[in-house]
Amino acid sequence: MLEIQEKPEFTSDFQAQLASGKDPAPFKMVIEHLEQQLPLPIRHCDNPMVGTHGRWCCLISFDWWLIYKVDTKAGTITFEQTGSYQYLFE
């Protein structure tokens, strides 16, 4: 099992998602899979981010994305940012 770490940007982004009315249940399911190093269901579009070593991006629910980094040697997963596609990528 990986140890979860959060960047400060992630914490504020996550609070903003909850404040906007997003359901935390899909997020919890994704986190459980990632923490246990299980593959995510295909609907979560889990893919490495091009040009960023070790960073991944997955879809939590409709227009709610998560950017994270896994370090298997250190046994950690770092949640870096979360939010809409427009917020994260444009």
XYZ file of N, CA and C in Angstrom:
270
model
N 0.843 -1.182 0.000
C 0.000 0.000 0.000
C 0.891 1.250 0.000
N 0.489 2.232 -0.781
C 1.255 3.466 -0.880
C 0.826 4.474 0.191
N 1.773 5.255 0.649
C 1.480 6.334 1.596
C 1.016 7.559 0.801
N -0.083 8.146 1.219
C -0.658 9.300 0.522
C -0.019 10.584 1.032
N 0.389 11.432 0.080
C 0.880 12.770 0.385
C 0.069 13.753 -0.455
N -0.111 14.955 0.063
C -0.880 15.975 -0.647
C -0.072 17.260 -0.735
N -0.074 17.863 -1.911
C 0.518 19.191 -2.066
C -0.510 20.219 -1.611
N -0.067 21.390 -1.154
C -1.017 22.423 -0.701
C -2.030 22.812 -1.778
N -1.608 22.830 -3.052
C -2.529 23.170 -4.138
C -3.668 22.166 -4.215
N -3.328 20.890 -3.988
C -4.350 19.855 -4.040
C -5.409 20.079 -2.968
N -4.970 20.383 -1.762
C -5.909 20.568 -0.653
C -6.905 21.674 -0.951
N -6.431 22.805 -1.435
C -7.353 23.909 -1.750
C -8.222 23.568 -2.959
N -7.648 22.891 -3.959
C -8.438 22.473 -5.122
C -9.550 21.511 -4.713
N -9.214 20.561 -3.840
C -10.199 19.564 -3.396
C -11.332 20.233 -2.630
N -11.008 21.155 -1.749
C -12.045 21.877 -1.003
C -12.950 22.649 -1.962
N -12.380 23.222 -3.013
C -13.178 23.951 -4.011
C -14.122 23.008 -4.748
N -13.655 21.797 -5.052
C -14.523 20.824 -5.726
C -15.697 20.429 -4.843
N -15.434 20.198 -3.565
C -16.515 19.854 -2.643
C -17.485 21.012 -2.476
N -16.953 22.236 -2.411
C -17.803 23.420 -2.262
C -18.693 23.628 -3.488
N -18.219 23.173 -4.649
C -19.024 23.323 -5.872
C -20.082 22.237 -5.995
N -20.126 21.315 -5.035
C -21.176 20.302 -5.023
C -20.774 18.943 -5.556
N -19.490 18.727 -5.820
C -19.052 17.423 -6.321
C -19.206 16.361 -5.229
N -19.636 15.168 -5.646
C -19.806 14.035 -4.749
C -18.439 13.414 -4.458
N -18.046 13.281 -3.192
C -16.727 12.724 -2.882
C -16.642 11.200 -3.036
N -17.755 10.503 -3.224
C -17.731 9.038 -3.313
C -16.860 8.516 -4.458
N -16.974 9.042 -5.686
C -16.090 8.539 -6.744
C -14.612 8.820 -6.448
N -14.344 9.939 -5.812
C -12.964 10.276 -5.442
C -12.415 9.239 -4.471
N -13.206 8.866 -3.477
C -12.762 7.883 -2.485
C -12.453 6.541 -3.145
N -13.283 6.137 -4.126
C -13.068 4.878 -4.820
C -11.758 4.911 -5.607
N -11.501 6.016 -6.304
C -10.266 6.156 -7.075
C -9.060 6.109 -6.133
N -9.148 6.811 -5.026
C -8.039 6.851 -4.058
C -7.746 5.459 -3.507
N -8.779 4.710 -3.192
C -8.580 3.347 -2.680
C -7.840 2.488 -3.701
N -8.218 2.596 -4.974
C -7.539 1.834 -6.022
C -6.074 2.259 -6.147
N -5.832 3.553 -6.189
C -4.470 4.050 -6.354
C -3.590 3.677 -5.160
N -4.144 3.825 -3.976
C -3.398 3.533 -2.754
C -2.965 2.059 -2.705
N -3.835 1.177 -3.204
C -3.544 -0.260 -3.190
C -2.870 -0.725 -4.481
N -2.547 0.224 -5.367
C -1.887 -0.044 -6.642
C -2.698 -0.974 -7.532
N -4.017 -0.819 -7.484
C -4.917 -1.580 -8.341
C -5.225 -0.768 -9.591
N -5.434 -1.427 -10.726
C -5.787 -0.672 -11.932
C -7.169 -0.037 -11.791
N -7.290 1.176 -12.316
C -8.580 1.855 -12.280
C -9.468 1.336 -13.397
N -10.791 1.328 -13.184
C -11.691 0.983 -14.278
C -11.456 1.913 -15.467
N -11.695 1.427 -16.652
C -11.404 2.152 -17.888
C -12.084 3.519 -17.946
N -13.236 3.668 -17.320
C -13.983 4.932 -17.370
C -13.226 6.092 -16.717
N -12.190 5.780 -15.950
C -11.419 6.828 -15.269
C -10.259 7.362 -16.111
N -10.062 6.815 -17.314
C -9.074 7.355 -18.266
C -7.714 7.608 -17.620
N -7.217 6.658 -16.869
C -5.941 6.807 -16.165
C -4.789 6.695 -17.157
N -4.046 7.796 -17.355
C -2.967 7.832 -18.336
C -1.795 8.649 -17.822
N -0.578 8.269 -18.255
C 0.582 9.107 -17.909
C 0.492 10.437 -18.649
N 0.972 11.486 -18.026
C 0.976 12.804 -18.654
C 2.229 12.934 -19.504
N 2.053 13.315 -20.738
C 3.149 13.436 -21.682
C 4.108 14.539 -21.229
N 5.396 14.215 -21.245
C 6.410 15.204 -20.918
C 6.612 15.458 -19.439
N 5.973 14.686 -18.582
C 6.142 14.857 -17.137
C 6.474 13.498 -16.539
N 7.688 13.314 -16.150
C 8.147 12.019 -15.653
C 7.395 11.593 -14.386
N 6.701 10.470 -14.486
C 6.049 9.897 -13.314
C 4.712 10.488 -12.930
N 4.235 11.471 -13.676
C 2.940 12.078 -13.340
C 1.830 11.435 -14.159
N 0.696 11.277 -13.514
C -0.469 10.648 -14.129
C -1.678 11.559 -13.973
N -2.662 11.307 -14.803
C -3.905 12.063 -14.770
C -5.058 11.073 -14.902
N -6.085 11.232 -14.084
C -7.258 10.364 -14.222
C -8.534 11.172 -13.985
N -9.607 10.666 -14.556
C -10.927 11.278 -14.434
C -11.621 10.715 -13.205
N -12.027 11.597 -12.308
C -12.756 11.173 -11.106
C -14.233 10.979 -11.449
N -14.839 12.011 -11.971
C -16.223 11.987 -12.451
C -16.318 13.063 -13.529
N -17.506 13.328 -13.999
C -17.664 14.276 -15.097
C -16.945 15.592 -14.802
N -15.976 15.921 -15.637
C -15.177 17.147 -15.558
C -14.514 17.369 -14.192
N -14.086 16.287 -13.580
C -13.312 16.366 -12.339
C -12.104 15.448 -12.512
N -10.927 16.043 -12.617
C -9.685 15.342 -12.897
C -8.743 15.384 -11.698
N -7.842 14.422 -11.651
C -6.827 14.344 -10.609
C -5.462 14.186 -11.267
N -4.499 15.004 -10.856
C -3.111 14.855 -11.277
C -2.333 14.347 -10.068
N -1.595 13.257 -10.281
C -0.862 12.654 -9.165
C 0.464 12.090 -9.651
N 1.338 11.817 -8.699
C 2.642 11.239 -8.994
C 2.875 10.053 -8.076
N 3.296 8.946 -8.654
C 3.579 7.737 -7.884
C 5.083 7.521 -7.835
N 5.589 7.277 -6.630
C 6.995 6.925 -6.440
C 7.014 5.570 -5.733
N 7.129 4.499 -6.520
C 7.071 3.162 -5.939
C 8.288 2.855 -5.072
N 9.424 3.448 -5.394
C 10.626 3.214 -4.575
C 10.445 3.782 -3.171
N 9.849 4.976 -3.089
C 9.605 5.607 -1.785
C 8.297 5.121 -1.172
N 7.460 4.454 -1.965
C 6.188 3.960 -1.457
C 5.166 5.059 -1.233
N 5.215 6.091 -2.092
C 4.297 7.222 -1.907
C 3.504 7.514 -3.176
N 2.360 8.128 -2.973
C 1.568 8.697 -4.050
C 1.258 10.130 -3.624
N 1.582 11.075 -4.481
C 1.411 12.490 -4.163
C 0.310 13.061 -5.027
N -0.732 13.556 -4.384
C -1.815 14.224 -5.099
C -1.399 15.672 -5.292
N -1.297 16.082 -6.563
C -0.754 17.393 -6.868
C -1.830 18.434 -7.122
N -2.798 18.118 -7.962
C -3.882 19.057 -8.252
C -5.134 18.291 -8.617
N -6.271 18.949 -8.487
C -7.541 18.373 -8.901
C -8.457 19.505 -9.332
N -9.333 19.205 -10.268
C -10.262 20.222 -10.746
C -10.788 19.899 -12.130
N -11.391 20.890 -12.742
C -11.964 20.709 -14.081
C -10.846 20.657 -15.120
N -11.191 20.166 -16.294
C -10.226 20.109 -17.388
C -9.724 21.512 -17.715
N -10.644 22.458 -17.784
C -10.279 23.831 -18.113
C -9.318 24.413 -17.074
N -9.584 24.185 -15.816
C -8.735 24.696 -14.735
C -7.326 24.097 -14.800
N -7.226 22.804 -15.078
C -5.938 22.122 -15.032
C -5.123 22.213 -16.311
N -5.784 22.248 -17.462
C -5.048 22.070 -18.710
C -5.129 23.227 -19.691
N -5.934 24.236 -19.431
C -6.022 25.341 -20.392
C -5.481 26.620 -19.805
